[in-house]
Short mmCIF file of C-alpha atoms and ligand atoms in Angstrom, two decimals:
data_model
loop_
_atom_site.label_atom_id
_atom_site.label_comp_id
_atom_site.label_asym_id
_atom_site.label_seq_id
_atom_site.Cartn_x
_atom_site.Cartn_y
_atom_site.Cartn_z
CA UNK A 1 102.67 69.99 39.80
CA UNK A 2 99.74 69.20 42.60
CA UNK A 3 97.43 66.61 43.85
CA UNK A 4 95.49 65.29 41.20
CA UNK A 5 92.35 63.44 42.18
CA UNK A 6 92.96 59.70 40.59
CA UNK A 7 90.05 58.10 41.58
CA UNK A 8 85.98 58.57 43.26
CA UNK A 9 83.60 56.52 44.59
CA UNK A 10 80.23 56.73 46.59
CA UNK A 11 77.84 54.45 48.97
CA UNK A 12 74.63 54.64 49.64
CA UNK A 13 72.45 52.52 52.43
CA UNK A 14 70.22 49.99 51.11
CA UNK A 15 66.99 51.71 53.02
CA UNK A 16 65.18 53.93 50.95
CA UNK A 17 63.09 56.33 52.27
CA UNK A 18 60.11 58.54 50.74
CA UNK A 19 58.75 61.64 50.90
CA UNK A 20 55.50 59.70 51.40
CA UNK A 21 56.88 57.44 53.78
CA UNK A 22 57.81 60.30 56.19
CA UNK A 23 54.62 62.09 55.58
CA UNK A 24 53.21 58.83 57.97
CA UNK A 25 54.43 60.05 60.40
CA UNK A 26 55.42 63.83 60.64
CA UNK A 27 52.76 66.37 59.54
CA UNK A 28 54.16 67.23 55.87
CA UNK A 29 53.42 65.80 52.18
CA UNK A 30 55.96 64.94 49.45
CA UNK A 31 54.79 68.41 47.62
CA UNK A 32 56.00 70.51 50.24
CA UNK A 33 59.18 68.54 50.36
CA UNK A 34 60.05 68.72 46.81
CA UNK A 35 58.74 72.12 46.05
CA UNK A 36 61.12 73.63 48.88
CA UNK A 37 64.09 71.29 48.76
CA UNK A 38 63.97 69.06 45.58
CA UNK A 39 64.60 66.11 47.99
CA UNK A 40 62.02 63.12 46.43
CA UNK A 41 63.91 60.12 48.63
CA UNK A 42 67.02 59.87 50.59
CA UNK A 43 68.59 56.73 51.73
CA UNK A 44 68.47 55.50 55.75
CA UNK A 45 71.61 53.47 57.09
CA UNK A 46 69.31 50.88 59.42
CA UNK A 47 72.24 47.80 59.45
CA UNK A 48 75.16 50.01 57.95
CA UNK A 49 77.77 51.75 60.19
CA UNK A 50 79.68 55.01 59.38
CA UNK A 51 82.52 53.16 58.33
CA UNK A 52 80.58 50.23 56.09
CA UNK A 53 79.24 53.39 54.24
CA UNK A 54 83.23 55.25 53.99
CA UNK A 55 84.51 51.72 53.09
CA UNK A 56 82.43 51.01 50.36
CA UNK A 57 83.50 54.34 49.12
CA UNK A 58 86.53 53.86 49.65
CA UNK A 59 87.16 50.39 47.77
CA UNK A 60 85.35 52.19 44.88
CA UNK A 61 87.56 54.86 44.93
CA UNK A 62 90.59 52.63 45.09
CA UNK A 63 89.44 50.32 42.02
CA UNK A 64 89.02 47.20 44.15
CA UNK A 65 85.01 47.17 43.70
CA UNK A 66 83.42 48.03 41.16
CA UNK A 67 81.31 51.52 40.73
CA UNK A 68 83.67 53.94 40.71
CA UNK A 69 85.90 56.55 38.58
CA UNK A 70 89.86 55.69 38.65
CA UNK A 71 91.93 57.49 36.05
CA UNK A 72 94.26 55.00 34.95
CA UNK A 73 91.64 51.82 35.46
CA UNK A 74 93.88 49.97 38.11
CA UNK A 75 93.36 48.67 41.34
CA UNK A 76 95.99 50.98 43.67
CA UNK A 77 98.38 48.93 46.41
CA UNK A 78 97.04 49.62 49.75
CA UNK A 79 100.46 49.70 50.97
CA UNK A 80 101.16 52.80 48.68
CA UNK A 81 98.08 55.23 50.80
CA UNK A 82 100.24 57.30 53.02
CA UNK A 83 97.07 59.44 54.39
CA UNK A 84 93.93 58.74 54.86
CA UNK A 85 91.46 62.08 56.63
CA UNK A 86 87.57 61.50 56.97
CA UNK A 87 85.20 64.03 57.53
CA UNK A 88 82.13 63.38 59.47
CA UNK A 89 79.76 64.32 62.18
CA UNK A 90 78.89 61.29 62.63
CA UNK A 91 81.41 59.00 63.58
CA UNK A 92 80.52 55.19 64.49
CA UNK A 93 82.94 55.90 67.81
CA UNK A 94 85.03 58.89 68.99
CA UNK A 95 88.28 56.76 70.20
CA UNK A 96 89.28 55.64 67.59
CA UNK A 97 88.59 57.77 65.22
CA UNK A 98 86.69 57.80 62.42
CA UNK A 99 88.88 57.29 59.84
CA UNK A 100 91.30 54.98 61.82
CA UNK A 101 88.27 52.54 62.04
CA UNK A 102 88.19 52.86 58.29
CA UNK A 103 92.24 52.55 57.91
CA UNK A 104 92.09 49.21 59.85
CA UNK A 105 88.95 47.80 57.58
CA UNK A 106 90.37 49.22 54.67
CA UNK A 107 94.00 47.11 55.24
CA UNK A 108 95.83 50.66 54.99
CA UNK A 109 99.30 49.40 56.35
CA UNK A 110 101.04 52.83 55.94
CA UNK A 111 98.29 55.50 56.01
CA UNK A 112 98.50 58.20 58.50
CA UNK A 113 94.74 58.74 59.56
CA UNK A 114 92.76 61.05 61.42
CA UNK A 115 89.09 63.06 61.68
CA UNK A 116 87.83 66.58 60.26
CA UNK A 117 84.98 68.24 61.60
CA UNK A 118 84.13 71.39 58.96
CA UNK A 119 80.18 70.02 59.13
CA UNK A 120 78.80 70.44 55.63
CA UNK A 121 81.46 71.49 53.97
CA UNK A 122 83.92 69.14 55.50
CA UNK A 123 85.16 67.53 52.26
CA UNK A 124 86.24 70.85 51.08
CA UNK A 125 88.35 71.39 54.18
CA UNK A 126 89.60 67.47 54.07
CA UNK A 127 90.69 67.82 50.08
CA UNK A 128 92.53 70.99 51.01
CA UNK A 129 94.52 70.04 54.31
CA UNK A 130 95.23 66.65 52.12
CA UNK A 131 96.50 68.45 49.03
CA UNK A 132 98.40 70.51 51.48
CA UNK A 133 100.30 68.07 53.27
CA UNK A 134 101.09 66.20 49.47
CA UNK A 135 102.71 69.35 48.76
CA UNK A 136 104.85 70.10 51.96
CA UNK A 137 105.91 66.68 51.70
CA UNK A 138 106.62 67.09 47.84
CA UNK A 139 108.46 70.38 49.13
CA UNK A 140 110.37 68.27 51.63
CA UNK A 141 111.25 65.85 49.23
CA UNK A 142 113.03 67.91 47.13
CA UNK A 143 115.13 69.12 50.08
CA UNK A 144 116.45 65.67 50.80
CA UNK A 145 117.01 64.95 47.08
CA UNK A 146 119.20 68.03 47.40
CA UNK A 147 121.10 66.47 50.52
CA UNK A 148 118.92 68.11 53.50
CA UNK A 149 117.12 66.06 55.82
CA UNK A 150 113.38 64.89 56.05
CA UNK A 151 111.61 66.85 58.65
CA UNK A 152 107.97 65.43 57.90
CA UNK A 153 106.30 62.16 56.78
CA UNK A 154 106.91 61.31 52.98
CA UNK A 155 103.22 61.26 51.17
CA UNK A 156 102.20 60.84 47.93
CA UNK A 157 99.12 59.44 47.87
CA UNK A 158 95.90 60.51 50.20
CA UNK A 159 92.70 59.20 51.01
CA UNK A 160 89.71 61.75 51.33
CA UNK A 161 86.39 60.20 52.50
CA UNK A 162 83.41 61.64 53.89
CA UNK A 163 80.96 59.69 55.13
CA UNK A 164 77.80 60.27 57.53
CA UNK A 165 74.93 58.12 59.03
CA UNK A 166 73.47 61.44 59.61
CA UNK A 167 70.09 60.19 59.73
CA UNK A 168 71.49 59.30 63.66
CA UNK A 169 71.76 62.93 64.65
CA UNK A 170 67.98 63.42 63.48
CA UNK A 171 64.81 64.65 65.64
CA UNK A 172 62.34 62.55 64.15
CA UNK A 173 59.35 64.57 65.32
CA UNK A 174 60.95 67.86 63.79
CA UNK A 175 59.45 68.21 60.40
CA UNK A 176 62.12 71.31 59.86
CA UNK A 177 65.08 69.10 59.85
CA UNK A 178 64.19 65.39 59.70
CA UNK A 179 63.09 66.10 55.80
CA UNK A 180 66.21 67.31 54.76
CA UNK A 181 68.75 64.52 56.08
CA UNK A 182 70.36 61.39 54.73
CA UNK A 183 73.37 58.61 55.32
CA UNK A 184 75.73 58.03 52.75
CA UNK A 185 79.84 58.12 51.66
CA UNK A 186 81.85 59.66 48.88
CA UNK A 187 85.40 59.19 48.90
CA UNK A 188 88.13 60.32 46.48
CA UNK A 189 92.00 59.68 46.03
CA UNK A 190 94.60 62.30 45.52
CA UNK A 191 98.02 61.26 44.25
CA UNK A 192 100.85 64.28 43.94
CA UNK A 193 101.82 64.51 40.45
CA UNK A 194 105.23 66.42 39.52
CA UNK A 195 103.88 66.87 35.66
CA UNK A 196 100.01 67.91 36.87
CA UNK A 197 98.18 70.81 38.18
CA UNK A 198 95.35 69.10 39.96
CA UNK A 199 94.06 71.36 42.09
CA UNK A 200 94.52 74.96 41.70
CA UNK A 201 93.50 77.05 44.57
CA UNK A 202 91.51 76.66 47.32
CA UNK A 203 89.85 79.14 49.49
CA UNK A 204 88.12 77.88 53.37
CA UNK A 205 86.00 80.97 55.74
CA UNK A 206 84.74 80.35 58.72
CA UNK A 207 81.93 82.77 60.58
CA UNK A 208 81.44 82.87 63.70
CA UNK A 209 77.68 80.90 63.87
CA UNK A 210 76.72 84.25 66.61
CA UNK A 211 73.14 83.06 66.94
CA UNK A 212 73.32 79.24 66.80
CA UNK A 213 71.53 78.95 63.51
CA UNK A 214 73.39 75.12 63.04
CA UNK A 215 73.88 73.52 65.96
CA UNK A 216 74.39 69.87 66.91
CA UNK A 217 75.19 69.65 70.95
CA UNK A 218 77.63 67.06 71.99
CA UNK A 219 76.15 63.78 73.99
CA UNK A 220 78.03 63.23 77.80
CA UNK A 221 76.77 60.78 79.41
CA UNK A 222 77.16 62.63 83.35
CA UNK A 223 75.51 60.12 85.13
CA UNK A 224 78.21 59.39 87.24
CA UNK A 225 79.87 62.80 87.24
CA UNK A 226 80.61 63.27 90.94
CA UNK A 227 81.32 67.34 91.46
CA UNK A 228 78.93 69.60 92.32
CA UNK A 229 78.39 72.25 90.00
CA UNK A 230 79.68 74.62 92.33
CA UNK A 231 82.94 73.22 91.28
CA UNK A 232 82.84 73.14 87.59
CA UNK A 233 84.18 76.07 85.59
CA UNK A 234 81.43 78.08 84.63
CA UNK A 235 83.19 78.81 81.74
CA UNK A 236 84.04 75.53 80.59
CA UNK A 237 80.01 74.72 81.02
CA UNK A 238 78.33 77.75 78.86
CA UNK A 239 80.80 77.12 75.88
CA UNK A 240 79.62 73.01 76.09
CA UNK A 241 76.77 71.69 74.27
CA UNK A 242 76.03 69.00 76.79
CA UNK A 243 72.99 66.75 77.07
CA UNK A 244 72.72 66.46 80.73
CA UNK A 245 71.82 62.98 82.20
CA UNK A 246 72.63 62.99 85.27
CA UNK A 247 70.32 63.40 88.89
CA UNK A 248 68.01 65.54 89.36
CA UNK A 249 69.34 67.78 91.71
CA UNK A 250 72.60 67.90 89.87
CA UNK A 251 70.57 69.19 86.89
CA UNK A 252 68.51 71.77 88.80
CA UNK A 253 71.50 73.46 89.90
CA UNK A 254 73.10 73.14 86.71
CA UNK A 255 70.26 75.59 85.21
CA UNK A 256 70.53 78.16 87.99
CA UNK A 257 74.01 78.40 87.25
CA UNK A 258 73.93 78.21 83.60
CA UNK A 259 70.18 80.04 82.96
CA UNK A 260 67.67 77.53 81.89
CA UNK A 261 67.59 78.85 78.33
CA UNK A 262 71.13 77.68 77.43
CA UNK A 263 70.73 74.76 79.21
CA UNK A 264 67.00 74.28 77.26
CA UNK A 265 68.53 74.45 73.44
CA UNK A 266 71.63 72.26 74.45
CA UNK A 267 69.46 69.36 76.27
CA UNK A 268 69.71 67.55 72.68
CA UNK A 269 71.71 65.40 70.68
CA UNK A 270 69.64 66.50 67.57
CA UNK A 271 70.50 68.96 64.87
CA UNK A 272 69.09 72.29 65.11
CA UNK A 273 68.67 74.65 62.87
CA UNK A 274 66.99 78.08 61.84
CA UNK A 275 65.97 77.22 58.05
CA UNK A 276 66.12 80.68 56.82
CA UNK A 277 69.21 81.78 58.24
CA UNK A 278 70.55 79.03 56.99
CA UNK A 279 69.58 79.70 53.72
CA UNK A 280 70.14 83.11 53.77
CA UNK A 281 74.08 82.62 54.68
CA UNK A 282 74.59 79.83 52.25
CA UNK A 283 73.71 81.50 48.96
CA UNK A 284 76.30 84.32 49.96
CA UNK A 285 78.70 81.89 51.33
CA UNK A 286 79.18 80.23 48.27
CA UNK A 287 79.09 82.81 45.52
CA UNK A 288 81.92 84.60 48.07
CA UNK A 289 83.66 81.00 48.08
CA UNK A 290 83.11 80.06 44.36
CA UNK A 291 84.47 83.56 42.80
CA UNK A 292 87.60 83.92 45.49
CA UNK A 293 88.46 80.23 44.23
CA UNK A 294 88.09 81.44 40.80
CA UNK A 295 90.53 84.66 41.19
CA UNK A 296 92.64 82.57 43.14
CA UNK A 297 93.43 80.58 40.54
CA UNK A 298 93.38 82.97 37.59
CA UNK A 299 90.37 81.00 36.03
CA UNK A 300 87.31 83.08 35.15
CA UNK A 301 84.00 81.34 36.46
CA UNK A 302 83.17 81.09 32.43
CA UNK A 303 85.50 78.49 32.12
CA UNK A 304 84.51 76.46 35.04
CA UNK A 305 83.05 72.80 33.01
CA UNK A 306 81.26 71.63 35.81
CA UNK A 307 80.38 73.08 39.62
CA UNK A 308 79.86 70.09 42.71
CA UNK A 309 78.46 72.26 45.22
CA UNK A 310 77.18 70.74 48.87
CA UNK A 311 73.26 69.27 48.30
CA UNK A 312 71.08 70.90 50.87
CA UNK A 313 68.77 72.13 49.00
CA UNK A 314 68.19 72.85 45.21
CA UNK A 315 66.34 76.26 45.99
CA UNK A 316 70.14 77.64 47.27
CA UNK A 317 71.81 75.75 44.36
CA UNK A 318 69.74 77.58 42.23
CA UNK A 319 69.83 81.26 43.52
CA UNK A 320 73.72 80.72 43.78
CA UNK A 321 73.89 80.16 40.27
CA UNK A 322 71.78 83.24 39.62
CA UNK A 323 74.06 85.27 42.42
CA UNK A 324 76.95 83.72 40.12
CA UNK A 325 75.60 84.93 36.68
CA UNK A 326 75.71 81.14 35.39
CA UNK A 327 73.66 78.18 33.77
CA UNK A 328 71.68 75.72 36.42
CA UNK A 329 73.17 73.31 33.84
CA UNK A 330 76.75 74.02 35.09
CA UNK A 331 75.79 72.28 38.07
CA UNK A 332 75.61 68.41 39.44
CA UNK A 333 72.32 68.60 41.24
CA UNK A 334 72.49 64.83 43.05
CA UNK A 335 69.98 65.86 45.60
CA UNK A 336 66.88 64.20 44.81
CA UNK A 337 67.48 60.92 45.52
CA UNK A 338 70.04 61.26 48.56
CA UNK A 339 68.63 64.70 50.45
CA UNK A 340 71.85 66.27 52.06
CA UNK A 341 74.28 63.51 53.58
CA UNK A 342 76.70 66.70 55.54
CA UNK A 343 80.34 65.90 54.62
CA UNK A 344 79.51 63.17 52.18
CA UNK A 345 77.85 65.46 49.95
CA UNK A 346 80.24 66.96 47.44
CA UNK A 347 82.32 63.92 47.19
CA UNK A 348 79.24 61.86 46.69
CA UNK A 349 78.26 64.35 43.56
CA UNK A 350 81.42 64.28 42.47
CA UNK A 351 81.18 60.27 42.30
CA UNK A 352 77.99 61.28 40.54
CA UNK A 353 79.60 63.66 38.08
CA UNK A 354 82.56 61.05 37.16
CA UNK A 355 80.02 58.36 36.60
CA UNK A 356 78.02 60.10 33.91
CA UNK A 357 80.72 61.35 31.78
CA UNK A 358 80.72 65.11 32.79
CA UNK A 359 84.42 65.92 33.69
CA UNK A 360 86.68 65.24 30.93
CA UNK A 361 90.32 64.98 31.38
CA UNK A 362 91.40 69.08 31.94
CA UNK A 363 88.15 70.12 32.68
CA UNK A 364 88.53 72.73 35.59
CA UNK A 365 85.97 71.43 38.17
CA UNK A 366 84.99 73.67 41.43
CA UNK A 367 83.87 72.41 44.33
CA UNK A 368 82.11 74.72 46.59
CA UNK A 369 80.36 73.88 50.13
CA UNK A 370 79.27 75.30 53.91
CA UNK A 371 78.28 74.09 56.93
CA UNK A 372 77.62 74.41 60.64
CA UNK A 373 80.39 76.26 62.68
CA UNK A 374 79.66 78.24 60.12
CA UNK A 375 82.03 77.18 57.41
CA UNK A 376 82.44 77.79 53.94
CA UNK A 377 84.84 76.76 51.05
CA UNK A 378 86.19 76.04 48.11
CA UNK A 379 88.43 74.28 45.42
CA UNK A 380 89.05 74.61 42.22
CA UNK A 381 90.92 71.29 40.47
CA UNK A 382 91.74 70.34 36.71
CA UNK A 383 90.50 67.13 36.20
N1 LIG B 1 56.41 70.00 55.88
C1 LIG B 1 55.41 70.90 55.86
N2 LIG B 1 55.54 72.12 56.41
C2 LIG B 1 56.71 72.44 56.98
C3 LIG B 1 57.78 71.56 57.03
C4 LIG B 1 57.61 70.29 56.45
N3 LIG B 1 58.58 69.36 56.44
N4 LIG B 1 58.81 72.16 57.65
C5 LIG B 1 58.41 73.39 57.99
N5 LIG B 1 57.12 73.55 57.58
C6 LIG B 1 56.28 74.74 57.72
C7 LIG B 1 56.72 75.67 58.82
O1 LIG B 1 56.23 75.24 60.06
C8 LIG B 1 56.15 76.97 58.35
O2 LIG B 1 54.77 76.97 58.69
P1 LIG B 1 54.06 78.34 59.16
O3 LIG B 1 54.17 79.26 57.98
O4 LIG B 1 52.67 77.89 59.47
O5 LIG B 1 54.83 78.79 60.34
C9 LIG B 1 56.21 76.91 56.84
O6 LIG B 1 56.37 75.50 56.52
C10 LIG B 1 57.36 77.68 56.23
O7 LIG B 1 58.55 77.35 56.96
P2 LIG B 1 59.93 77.97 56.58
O8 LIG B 1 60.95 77.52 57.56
O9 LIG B 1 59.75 79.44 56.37
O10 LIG B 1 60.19 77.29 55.16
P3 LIG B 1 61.34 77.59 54.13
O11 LIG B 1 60.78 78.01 52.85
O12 LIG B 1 62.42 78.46 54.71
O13 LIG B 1 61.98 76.15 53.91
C11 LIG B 1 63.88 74.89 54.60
C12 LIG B 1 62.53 75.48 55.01
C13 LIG B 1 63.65 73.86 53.50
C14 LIG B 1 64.50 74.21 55.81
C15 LIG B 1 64.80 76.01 54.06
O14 LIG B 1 64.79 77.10 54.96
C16 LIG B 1 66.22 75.55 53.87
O15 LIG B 1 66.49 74.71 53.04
N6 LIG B 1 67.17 76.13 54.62
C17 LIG B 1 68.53 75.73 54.51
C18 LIG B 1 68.72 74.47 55.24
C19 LIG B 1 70.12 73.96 55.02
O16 LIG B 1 70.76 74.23 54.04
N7 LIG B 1 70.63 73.24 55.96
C20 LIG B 1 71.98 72.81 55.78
C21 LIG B 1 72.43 72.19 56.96
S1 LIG B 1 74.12 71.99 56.65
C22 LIG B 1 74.87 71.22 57.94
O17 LIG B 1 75.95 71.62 58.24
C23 LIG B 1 74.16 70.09 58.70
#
């Protein structure tokens, strides 16, 4: 028994952008790009909103467009989605949330829904407290078919999607990040199946980001934020990535109270990152993730048919694989024409690794990601 995933879909914005096209206008060339990331293009949402991207995924996922993977062929009944999480860190609003904007759109009568936040490896996070909650309510289940009572929601079938206009949260004068970016969705549907493993372990690490090596500070709008700092918890104020808009004599006693550095780094709404560090913590992070996953679920990593890790950069893919002691080939490298779309990205693959015939039915598949916050995970699933 376990959630099986059922069916997969991606979406991409119709904008696509160049290595060339952003060498017009930050100091870099489509060599340098490629040679350190493998990123050639990546896709820009201009007219597409967070939740036209997670839709389109969606409906893909769910049979009712065409373009995706569904196991059995059919369209599903909306009315039979009892769950519906979406990942992002870039939501189209904060109230409501991300995914009840998408529940709504999608026509999801009976889906519970609500937001993740595990940055880059926020799909892994989303399939695992998804797969979860199948199986408590499974558990539950059997408790009332043996006469108890229910004491949670009754779910059988969840919604996963990731989706990101990322290309939002971008400096577009810092050639360190604004390379690396792009928008885009991948969504996939778990059903719990009484007669199917689905997925076998999981395994989720977080690490304390100590020197701010991926940070994205909040936006608060404090123009009309009447207290004077004097009255605001300092505490509450130095753990609070906040872009401060608000007078000027509000600010300048804001710094004295805070220091100006903090203050300085968190004046942004931009990602922020230290490349190398970066870098440096995700090749660890995901062999760790990848071989816990592995002796979780009693599966040597020779088995493994296909790895979806999170596209951020082929360089890492690649010295993970050699950390790992397997084939490049093992691999869905989807970077290239998409750059790294945050939460979207493994699901995306995955839509990329259904679509050309990969994963055959049984296949064990791992999934392995990390992220700001810093996060780190993996699953392990039979396909
Ligand atoms: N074009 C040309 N030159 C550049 C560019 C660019 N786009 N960006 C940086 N450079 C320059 C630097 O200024 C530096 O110049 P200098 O030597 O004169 O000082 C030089 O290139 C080397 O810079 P490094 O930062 O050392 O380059 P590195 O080889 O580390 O590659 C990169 C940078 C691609 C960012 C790499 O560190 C990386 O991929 N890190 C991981 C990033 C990542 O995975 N982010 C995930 C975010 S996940 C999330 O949760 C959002």
């Amino acid at each position: 028994m376990g959630s099986r995933i059922i069916g997969c879909g991606k979406a991409l914005p119709q904008r696509v952008v160049s290595n060339d096209d952003l060498a017009e206008f930050v100091d870099t060339s489509d060599e340098w790009i490629y040679t350190r990331t493998g990123i050639k293009n990546r896709r820009i949402a201009i007219e597409e909103t967070t939740t036209d991207l997670g839709c389109e995924a969606a409906e893909k996922a769910l049979g009712r467009i065409e373009g995706g993977w569904c196991l059995d062929g059919e369209t599903i009944d909306p009315a039979s989605i009892d769950l519906l999480i979406c990942m992002t860190i870039s939501p189209d609003m904060v109230v409501p949330s991300q995914a009840a904007l998408l529940k709504a759109r999608l026509g999801l009568p009976n889906a519970v829904a609500f937001d993740l936040n595990a940055a880059c490896a926020g799909c892994i996070y989303g399939l695992d407290v998804a797969s979860s909650m199948l199986e408590l309510s499974a558990f539950d289940g059997r408790r009332v078919a043996d006469g108890g009572r229910r004491t949670r929601n009754a779910m059988k079938r969840a919604l996963v999607v990731g989706s990101e206009r990322l290309t939002r949260l971008v400096d577009w004068t810092d050639r360190g990040t604004c390379v690396l970016f792009g928008d885009g969705a991948g969504a996939v549907l778990l059903e719990w199946r009484d007669d199917d493993p689905g997925i076998l372990a999981s395994f989720l690490k977080n690490t304390d980001d100590v020197d701010d090596v991926l940070v994205t500070p909040n936006f608060f709008d404090m123009s009309t934020f009447p207290f004077a700092p004097a009255a605001t918890a300092r505490g509450e104020l130095s753990c609070a990535g906040m872009r401060i808009d608000a007078p000027d004599e509000t600010v300048a006693a804001l710094r004295a109270q805070q220091g100006g550095e903090v203050l300085e780094a968190m004046e942004s709404a931009f990602i922020i990152m230290q490349g190398q560090a970066v870098f440096k913590f995700a090749t660890s992070a995901m062999t760790e993730a990848a071989q816990a996953v592995c002796e979780r679920a009693d599966v040597p990593l020779s088995a493994v048919k296909c790895i979806v890790p999170h596209q951020a950069n082929e360089r890492i893919i690649r010295y993970a694989a050699k950390k790992l002691g397997v084939s490049e080939d093992l691999f869905q490298v989807s970077i290239a024409e998409v750059g790294n779309t945050s939460a979207s990205s493994v699901l995306m693959a995955l839509a990329d690794a259904y679509a050309s015939g990969r994963i055959e039915e049984d296949d064990p598949v791992l999934l392995v990601g990390f992220g700001g916050g810093l996060t780190a995970g993996a699953i392990l699933f039979q396909a």
